[in-house]
Coordinates of C-alpha atoms and ligand atoms in Angstrom, one line a residue:
X500 CA 32.9 -34.0 -64.5
X501 CA 33.3 -38.0 -64.2
X502 CA 36.3 -38.0 -66.4
X503 CA 38.7 -37.5 -62.8
X504 CA 36.9 -40.8 -61.2
X505 CA 39.3 -43.6 -62.2
X506 CA 39.0 -47.1 -61.5
X507 CA 42.4 -48.9 -61.5
X508 CA 41.3 -52.8 -63.3
X509 CA 44.1 -55.8 -62.7
X510 CA 43.5 -58.6 -65.3
X511 CA 44.1 -61.5 -62.9
X512 CA 45.1 -63.4 -66.0
X513 CA 48.8 -61.7 -66.7
X514 CA 48.4 -58.1 -64.0
X515 CA 47.8 -55.7 -66.8
X516 CA 46.2 -52.4 -65.3
X517 CA 44.2 -50.4 -67.4
X518 CA 42.6 -47.3 -65.9
X519 CA 39.0 -46.8 -66.8
X520 CA 36.0 -43.9 -65.9
X521 CA 33.7 -44.8 -62.6
X522 CA 30.8 -44.4 -64.8
X523 CA 31.7 -47.6 -67.3
X524 CA 32.8 -49.8 -64.6
X525 CA 29.7 -49.4 -63.2
X526 CA 28.0 -50.8 -66.0
X527 CA 30.9 -53.7 -66.4
X528 CA 30.1 -54.7 -63.0
X529 CA 26.2 -54.3 -63.6
X530 CA 25.9 -56.8 -66.1
X531 CA 28.0 -59.3 -63.8
X532 CA 26.2 -58.5 -60.6
X533 CA 22.4 -58.9 -61.4
X534 CA 20.4 -60.5 -63.7
X535 CA 19.1 -58.1 -66.8
X536 CA 16.3 -59.4 -66.9
X537 CA 15.1 -57.7 -63.9
X538 CA 12.7 -54.3 -63.7
X539 CA 14.9 -51.2 -64.5
X540 CA 14.2 -49.6 -61.5
X541 CA 15.7 -53.3 -58.9
X542 CA 19.1 -52.0 -61.8
X543 CA 19.3 -48.9 -60.4
X544 CA 19.1 -49.5 -57.4
X545 CA 22.0 -52.5 -58.1
X546 CA 23.8 -49.5 -60.2
X547 CA 24.0 -47.4 -57.1
X548 CA 25.0 -50.0 -54.5
X549 CA 28.0 -50.8 -56.9
X550 CA 28.9 -47.4 -57.4
X551 CA 28.9 -46.3 -53.8
X552 CA 31.9 -49.7 -53.4
X553 CA 33.4 -48.3 -56.3
X554 CA 34.2 -45.2 -54.4
X555 CA 35.0 -46.7 -51.8
X556 CA 37.7 -49.0 -52.9
X557 CA 38.2 -48.2 -56.8
X558 CA 40.3 -50.9 -57.4
X559 CA 38.7 -54.0 -59.6
X560 CA 40.5 -57.7 -60.3
X561 CA 38.6 -59.3 -62.8
X562 CA 39.5 -61.7 -66.1
X563 CA 37.6 -61.2 -68.9
X564 CA 35.6 -58.8 -68.1
X565 CA 36.6 -56.6 -70.0
X566 CA 36.1 -58.1 -73.3
X567 CA 32.9 -59.7 -72.0
X568 CA 31.5 -56.4 -71.8
X569 CA 32.5 -54.8 -75.8
X570 CA 31.2 -58.2 -76.8
X571 CA 27.3 -58.6 -75.1
X572 CA 25.5 -55.9 -77.2
X573 CA 22.4 -57.5 -75.7
X574 CA 21.5 -56.3 -73.1
X575 CA 23.5 -53.4 -72.6
X576 CA 20.9 -50.4 -73.3
X577 CA 18.8 -51.5 -70.1
X578 CA 22.0 -51.4 -67.8
X579 CA 23.0 -48.1 -69.4
X580 CA 20.0 -46.3 -69.0
X581 CA 20.2 -47.7 -65.3
X582 CA 23.8 -46.1 -64.9
X583 CA 22.9 -42.9 -66.5
X584 CA 19.8 -42.1 -65.2
X585 CA 21.5 -42.9 -61.4
X586 CA 25.0 -41.0 -62.6
X587 CA 27.1 -40.2 -59.9
X588 CA 24.7 -41.5 -57.1
X589 CA 25.9 -42.8 -53.9
X590 CA 24.5 -44.2 -50.7
X591 CA 25.9 -42.7 -47.4
X592 CA 25.8 -42.6 -43.8
X593 CA 26.8 -40.3 -42.0
X594 CA 28.1 -38.6 -45.3
X595 CA 30.4 -41.6 -46.1
X596 CA 29.6 -43.7 -48.8
X597 CA 28.2 -47.0 -47.1
X598 CA 29.9 -50.6 -47.8
X599 CA 26.8 -51.2 -49.9
X600 CA 26.4 -55.6 -49.5
X601 CA 23.9 -57.3 -51.7
X602 CA 22.8 -60.8 -52.1
X603 CA 21.0 -62.9 -54.5
X604 CA 18.0 -64.0 -51.7
X605 CA 17.6 -63.6 -48.4
X606 CA 15.1 -65.6 -47.9
X607 CA 12.7 -64.1 -45.8
X608 CA 14.9 -60.9 -44.7
X609 CA 17.8 -59.6 -44.5
X610 CA 20.6 -60.2 -41.9
X611 CA 22.1 -57.8 -38.7
X612 CA 25.8 -57.5 -39.9
X613 CA 26.6 -59.0 -36.8
X614 CA 25.3 -62.3 -37.3
X615 CA 27.4 -62.7 -40.0
X616 CA 30.5 -60.7 -40.0
X617 CA 30.7 -60.0 -36.5
X618 CA 30.3 -56.6 -35.5
X619 CA 27.9 -54.4 -36.2
X620 CA 27.1 -51.7 -38.6
X621 CA 24.7 -49.9 -38.1
X622 CA 23.4 -49.6 -41.7
X623 CA 22.8 -53.2 -42.2
X624 CA 20.0 -53.9 -39.9
X625 CA 18.0 -57.2 -40.5
X626 CA 14.3 -56.6 -42.3
X627 CA 12.2 -58.6 -43.0
X628 CA 11.7 -59.8 -47.2
X629 CA 8.3 -60.8 -47.9
X630 CA 9.3 -60.1 -51.5
X631 CA 11.8 -62.7 -52.1
X632 CA 9.5 -65.6 -51.2
X633 CA 8.1 -66.7 -55.3
X634 CA 12.1 -67.0 -56.5
X635 CA 13.5 -70.4 -57.5
X636 CA 15.8 -69.7 -53.9
X637 CA 13.1 -69.4 -51.4
X638 CA 13.3 -72.7 -50.2
X639 CA 15.9 -75.5 -51.6
X640 CA 16.9 -79.0 -50.6
X641 CA 19.9 -80.9 -50.9
X642 CA 20.1 -84.7 -50.7
X643 CA 23.0 -86.0 -49.3
X644 CA 24.1 -89.5 -48.8
X645 CA 26.1 -90.5 -46.1
X646 CA 28.6 -91.6 -47.9
X647 CA 28.4 -87.9 -49.7
X648 CA 29.0 -86.1 -46.5
X649 CA 31.7 -88.0 -45.2
X650 CA 33.4 -87.4 -48.6
X651 CA 32.8 -83.8 -49.3
X652 CA 33.4 -83.3 -45.5
X653 CA 36.4 -86.0 -45.1
X654 CA 34.5 -87.0 -41.6
X655 CA 34.1 -90.9 -41.0
X656 CA 30.8 -92.2 -39.8
X657 CA 30.8 -95.3 -37.5
X658 CA 29.6 -98.2 -39.3
X659 CA 26.5 -100.5 -38.4
X660 CA 26.8 -104.0 -38.5
X661 CA 24.0 -105.7 -41.2
X662 CA 21.9 -107.2 -38.5
X663 CA 21.8 -104.7 -35.8
X664 CA 18.9 -102.3 -36.1
X665 CA 18.9 -98.3 -35.1
X666 CA 15.9 -96.5 -34.4
X667 CA 15.5 -92.9 -34.7
X668 CA 13.4 -91.8 -32.4
X669 CA 10.5 -90.3 -33.4
X670 CA 10.6 -91.5 -36.6
X671 CA 11.0 -95.3 -36.3
X672 CA 11.1 -97.0 -32.7
X673 CA 10.1 -99.8 -30.8
X674 CA 11.3 -102.6 -33.0
X675 CA 10.5 -106.0 -31.0
X676 CA 11.9 -109.1 -33.6
X677 CA 11.3 -112.9 -32.4
X678 CA 13.4 -115.3 -31.9
X679 CA 14.7 -115.6 -35.4
X680 CA 15.3 -111.9 -36.4
X681 CA 12.2 -111.1 -38.1
X682 CA 10.0 -107.6 -36.8
X683 CA 7.7 -108.2 -35.4
X684 CA 6.2 -104.8 -35.0
X685 CA 7.6 -101.2 -34.2
X686 CA 6.5 -97.8 -34.7
X687 CA 6.6 -95.6 -37.2
X688 CA 6.1 -92.0 -36.7
X689 CA 4.5 -93.4 -33.5
X690 CA 1.8 -95.4 -35.2
X691 CA 2.9 -99.1 -33.7
X692 CA 2.5 -101.6 -37.6
X693 CA 3.3 -105.0 -37.7
X694 CA 6.7 -106.3 -39.6
X695 CA 4.8 -107.6 -41.8
X696 CA 2.2 -105.0 -43.4
X697 CA 5.1 -102.6 -43.7
X698 CA 7.3 -105.4 -45.9
X699 CA 3.8 -104.5 -47.3
X700 CA 3.7 -101.5 -48.1
X701 CA 6.9 -101.2 -48.2
X702 CA 7.9 -103.9 -51.1
X703 CA 10.7 -105.3 -49.3
X704 CA 11.6 -108.7 -50.1
X705 CA 11.3 -109.9 -46.3
X706 CA 10.4 -108.9 -42.7
X707 CA 14.0 -109.9 -41.3
X708 CA 15.0 -107.0 -41.3
X709 CA 17.0 -103.5 -39.9
X710 CA 16.9 -99.4 -40.5
X711 CA 19.3 -97.2 -40.8
X712 CA 20.3 -93.8 -41.3
X713 CA 22.2 -93.1 -45.1
X714 CA 20.9 -89.7 -45.5
X715 CA 21.1 -86.5 -45.0
X716 CA 18.8 -83.3 -46.4
X717 CA 19.6 -80.2 -45.7
X718 CA 17.1 -77.4 -46.1
X719 CA 18.5 -73.8 -47.1
X720 CA 16.5 -70.7 -47.4
X721 CA 18.2 -67.4 -49.7
X722 CA 21.0 -67.3 -51.2
X723 CA 23.8 -65.4 -49.7
X724 CA 25.2 -63.8 -46.7
X725 CA 22.2 -62.4 -46.9
X726 CA 23.4 -58.1 -45.6
X727 CA 22.2 -55.4 -47.1
X728 CA 19.9 -55.4 -51.0
X729 CA 17.9 -58.3 -51.5
X730 CA 18.1 -58.7 -55.4
X731 CA 15.1 -60.6 -55.9
X732 CA 13.2 -58.7 -53.5
X733 CA 14.5 -55.1 -55.0
X734 CA 13.2 -56.9 -58.2
X735 CA 9.7 -57.4 -56.2
X736 CA 9.5 -54.3 -55.3
X737 CA 10.2 -52.9 -58.5
X738 CA 7.5 -54.8 -59.9
X739 CA 4.9 -53.3 -57.2
X740 CA 6.1 -49.3 -58.2
X741 CA 8.2 -48.5 -56.2
X742 CA 11.8 -47.1 -56.9
X743 CA 15.4 -47.6 -56.1
X744 CA 15.9 -44.8 -54.1
X745 CA 12.5 -46.5 -51.8
X746 CA 14.4 -50.1 -52.3
X747 CA 17.5 -48.7 -50.9
X748 CA 16.2 -47.0 -48.0
X749 CA 14.2 -50.4 -47.6
X750 CA 17.8 -52.6 -47.6
X751 CA 19.6 -50.0 -46.0
X752 CA 18.8 -48.6 -43.0
X753 CA 18.8 -45.1 -42.1
X754 CA 21.0 -44.0 -44.8
X755 CA 20.5 -41.2 -47.8
X756 CA 21.5 -41.2 -51.2
X757 CA 23.2 -38.1 -53.2
X758 CA 24.7 -37.3 -55.5
X759 CA 28.0 -36.5 -53.8
X760 CA 31.4 -38.3 -54.9
X761 CA 33.6 -37.5 -52.1
X762 CA 35.0 -33.8 -52.5
X763 CA 38.1 -35.7 -51.8
X764 CA 38.5 -37.4 -54.6
X765 CA 36.0 -36.8 -57.0
X766 CA 36.5 -32.4 -56.7
X767 CA 39.8 -32.3 -54.9
X768 CA 40.4 -29.0 -56.3
X769 CA 37.2 -27.4 -55.2
X770 CA 36.9 -24.3 -54.0
X771 CA 40.5 -22.8 -55.1
X772 CA 41.4 -21.2 -57.7
X773 CA 44.3 -20.7 -60.1
X774 CA 45.4 -18.4 -63.1
X775 CA 47.4 -20.1 -66.0
X776 CA 49.5 -17.6 -68.0
X777 CA 50.4 -18.8 -71.8
X778 CA 53.3 -17.9 -72.3
X779 CA 53.6 -14.9 -75.3
X780 CA 51.5 -15.1 -78.0
X781 CA 50.5 -13.0 -80.8
X782 CA 53.1 -11.3 -82.9
X783 CA 55.1 -12.5 -79.6
X784 CA 55.7 -15.9 -80.4
X785 CA 58.3 -16.7 -77.9
X786 CA 60.5 -19.5 -79.0
X787 CA 60.8 -21.4 -82.2
X788 CA 61.9 -25.4 -82.5
X789 CA 64.4 -25.7 -85.4
X790 CA 63.2 -28.7 -86.9
X791 CA 59.3 -28.2 -86.6
X792 CA 59.1 -24.6 -86.1
X793 CA 57.4 -25.1 -83.7
X794 CA 56.2 -22.7 -81.3
X795 CA 56.4 -21.9 -77.6
X796 CA 53.3 -19.5 -78.2
X797 CA 51.6 -21.8 -79.5
X798 CA 52.9 -25.2 -77.3
X799 CA 52.3 -22.9 -73.7
X800 CA 48.5 -22.0 -75.1
X801 CA 48.3 -26.0 -75.9
X802 CA 49.0 -27.0 -72.9
X803 CA 47.4 -24.1 -70.6
X804 CA 44.1 -24.8 -72.0
X805 CA 44.0 -28.5 -72.1
X806 CA 45.3 -27.7 -67.8
X807 CA 42.4 -25.7 -67.8
X808 CA 40.0 -28.6 -69.0
X809 CA 41.3 -31.0 -66.5
X810 CA 41.8 -28.6 -63.5
X811 CA 38.1 -27.2 -63.7
X812 CA 36.8 -30.8 -64.1
X813 CA 38.5 -31.5 -60.5
X814 CA 36.6 -28.4 -58.9
X815 CA 38.9 -25.9 -59.5
X816 CA 38.7 -22.2 -60.8
X817 CA 41.0 -21.6 -63.6
X818 CA 41.9 -18.6 -65.3
X819 CA 43.9 -18.2 -68.2
X820 CA 45.8 -14.6 -69.1
X821 CA 44.9 -15.1 -72.9
X822 CA 42.8 -17.8 -74.2
X823 CA 43.9 -17.2 -77.9
X824 CA 46.4 -16.0 -79.7
X825 CA 47.1 -12.5 -78.7
X826 CA 50.0 -10.0 -77.5
X827 CA 49.8 -9.4 -74.3
X828 CA 52.5 -7.5 -72.5
X829 CA 54.2 -8.7 -69.2
X830 CA 51.9 -5.4 -67.2
X831 CA 48.8 -6.6 -68.6
X832 CA 49.8 -10.4 -67.5
X833 CA 50.3 -9.4 -63.6
X834 CA 47.4 -6.4 -64.3
X835 CA 44.6 -9.5 -65.0
X836 CA 46.3 -11.8 -62.4
X837 CA 46.0 -9.4 -59.2
X838 CA 42.4 -8.8 -61.1
X839 CA 41.3 -11.9 -59.5
X840 CA 41.8 -13.4 -55.9
X841 CA 44.2 -17.4 -56.8
X842 CA 45.7 -19.4 -55.0
X843 CA 48.6 -19.6 -57.6
X844 CA 50.0 -18.4 -60.9
X845 CA 51.7 -20.3 -63.7
X846 CA 53.2 -19.3 -66.7
X847 CA 53.9 -21.6 -69.1
X848 CA 57.0 -21.3 -71.4
X849 CA 59.4 -23.5 -73.2
X850 CA 62.9 -23.0 -73.4
X851 CA 65.2 -22.3 -76.1
X852 CA 69.5 -23.0 -75.2
X853 CA 72.7 -22.8 -78.1
X854 CA 73.8 -26.4 -77.2
X855 CA 70.8 -28.9 -78.4
X856 CA 72.0 -32.0 -75.7
X857 CA 70.0 -29.2 -73.4
X858 CA 66.9 -30.8 -72.1
X859 CA 64.1 -31.4 -69.4
X860 CA 62.0 -29.6 -67.9
X861 CA 62.5 -26.5 -65.0
X862 CA 60.1 -25.0 -62.2
X863 CA 60.9 -21.9 -60.6
X864 CA 59.6 -19.6 -58.0
X865 CA 60.4 -16.4 -56.4
X866 CA 62.6 -15.5 -54.2
X867 CA 61.2 -17.3 -50.1
X868 CA 58.1 -18.1 -51.8
X869 CA 58.3 -21.5 -50.3
X870 CA 54.6 -22.8 -50.9
X871 CA 55.0 -22.2 -55.0
X872 CA 58.4 -23.9 -54.4
X873 CA 56.2 -26.9 -52.7
X874 CA 54.4 -26.8 -55.8
X875 CA 57.4 -26.9 -57.7
X876 CA 58.2 -30.0 -56.2
X877 CA 55.0 -32.2 -55.9
X878 CA 54.8 -31.3 -59.9
X879 CA 58.2 -31.2 -61.0
X880 CA 57.8 -34.9 -58.9
X881 CA 54.7 -35.8 -60.3
X882 CA 56.4 -35.1 -64.4
X883 CA 59.4 -37.6 -63.6
X884 CA 56.9 -40.4 -62.7
X885 CA 55.4 -39.5 -66.0
X886 CA 59.8 -40.4 -68.3
X887 CA 59.2 -36.4 -68.6
X888 CA 62.8 -35.5 -68.0
X889 CA 63.1 -32.9 -64.9
X890 CA 66.3 -30.5 -64.3
X891 CA 64.8 -28.7 -60.9
X892 CA 63.2 -26.4 -59.0
X893 CA 64.7 -23.1 -58.1
X894 CA 65.1 -20.1 -57.5
X895 CA 63.8 -17.2 -60.4
X896 CA 63.6 -13.7 -60.2
X897 CA 61.3 -12.9 -63.2
X898 CA 59.8 -9.5 -64.2
X899 CA 56.3 -11.3 -64.3
X900 CA 57.0 -12.8 -60.1
X901 CA 57.8 -9.3 -58.6
X902 CA 54.2 -7.7 -60.0
X903 CA 52.0 -10.4 -59.4
X904 CA 50.5 -10.9 -55.7
X905 CA 50.1 -14.2 -55.4
X906 CA 52.4 -17.5 -54.9
X907 CA 53.6 -17.4 -58.3
X908 CA 55.6 -20.8 -60.7
X909 CA 57.5 -20.5 -64.2
X910 CA 57.2 -23.2 -65.7
X911 CA 59.9 -24.4 -68.8
X912 CA 58.3 -27.3 -70.1
X913 CA 61.4 -28.1 -71.9
X914 CA 64.2 -27.4 -74.5
X915 CA 62.6 -26.2 -78.3
X916 CA 66.4 -26.7 -79.3
X917 CA 66.1 -30.2 -78.4
X918 CA 65.4 -32.4 -81.3
X919 CA 64.4 -35.3 -79.7
X920 CA 62.2 -33.0 -77.1
X921 CA 61.0 -30.5 -80.3
X922 CA 59.6 -34.1 -81.2
X923 CA 57.9 -35.0 -78.2
X924 CA 56.1 -31.2 -77.8
X925 CA 54.1 -32.8 -81.0
X926 CA 52.8 -35.8 -79.6
X927 CA 49.6 -35.5 -78.0
X928 CA 50.1 -38.8 -75.2
X929 CA 53.2 -36.8 -74.4
X930 CA 51.4 -33.6 -73.9
X931 CA 49.1 -35.7 -71.8
X932 CA 51.9 -36.9 -69.8
X933 CA 52.6 -33.4 -69.0
X934 CA 49.5 -32.2 -68.2
X935 CA 48.5 -34.8 -66.2
X936 CA 51.7 -34.0 -64.6
X937 CA 51.3 -30.7 -63.5
X938 CA 47.7 -31.8 -62.3
X939 CA 49.2 -34.4 -60.1
X940 CA 51.5 -32.2 -58.6
X941 CA 48.5 -29.8 -58.2
X942 CA 46.7 -32.4 -56.0
X943 CA 49.2 -33.7 -54.3
X944 CA 50.2 -30.3 -53.0
X945 CA 46.4 -29.6 -51.4
X946 CA 46.6 -33.1 -49.7
Ligands
ZN1050 ZN1 14.6 -60.7 -49.6
ZN1051 ZN1 58.7 -18.3 -73.4

């Protein structure tokens, strides 16, 4: 079921690309995005948020992510459980996967989207989050000297001369000095105090002093943009006994969590029916390769069975005229095909010619059948994209076409008389390319 939804991983270091199943990438990202010591229900909520984002955008760029995942065995069990227990679940709003934002700690309440990204997102509303008060990010202080600030912000503050005093209203004010520049009295936090007393309390060397601010303290609450799922809050909720569903519904207003990964992507062929006809069979061996003795009937069956598995995964109803090595007449095939109402009938064959140089895949459609012609073009183009030699889409007047009542194609996947191609037909990855080319052609046709 998960086999079709693939994530494209781009290695940022060498720009290499790699495809991997959705659920594996959910696991990898989960191990990076949330502390694995968190409660399992919080991890599940996070897994669903990650999956939702991947379904929205199936491309991930990173560095060393895969290597890190392969190495780390310690936390895999818990991560895998969180991923497996929520397999296929995504967060939906109006039946569409949401932009599942999350952050480490909100600091007391999450944020309305318009306060962060300048536009209103219906499911990213401010919710109170008492939960994350007990974490280290709840309230943090950071001190900066004025010199630090000048350096970090690339600004210059006006320089104060030693000898002039600065009052800081509400803190230090009403500084009175005598004619020698000694502080006679001042107000500290509203309280009047003598210059001498202050010097004593603060252990200053002299009452001849000036005061000016040299630092600023910043106090922050929370960590991150504050929209959507608050991870610390989620963890506390989980510890209180809430489930991942409670958690997600709390932080993503008005959403639902369902096992529905976009039929258009996940099950693009749902509701479609196809009949695949593996050529020949049983006593009818079809053509035979000259160098390896590979039989057309076996090759056709092997490819057809693989096509069935792939297309079924994509939601398609697939019928084969034969699933084993049995003899079937053309009439029996036609009867079988017409017994089921299908969208397409595809017959799989390999060709043979008395010149060994001829090679490549050729697709035939029935005269004036523009649906199958169009499907043929899509399949051929996708095969070509996979570096398979192609010879074009042509009209064919096969007996089987005249009998089958639905749109039909006959695919000659190559030449058993060409030693090069014959050899390739024994190569699993080459067969996989043919299967994928046909599958992608069918998907493209229905787009
Ligand atoms: Zn919070
Ligand atoms: Zn044949």
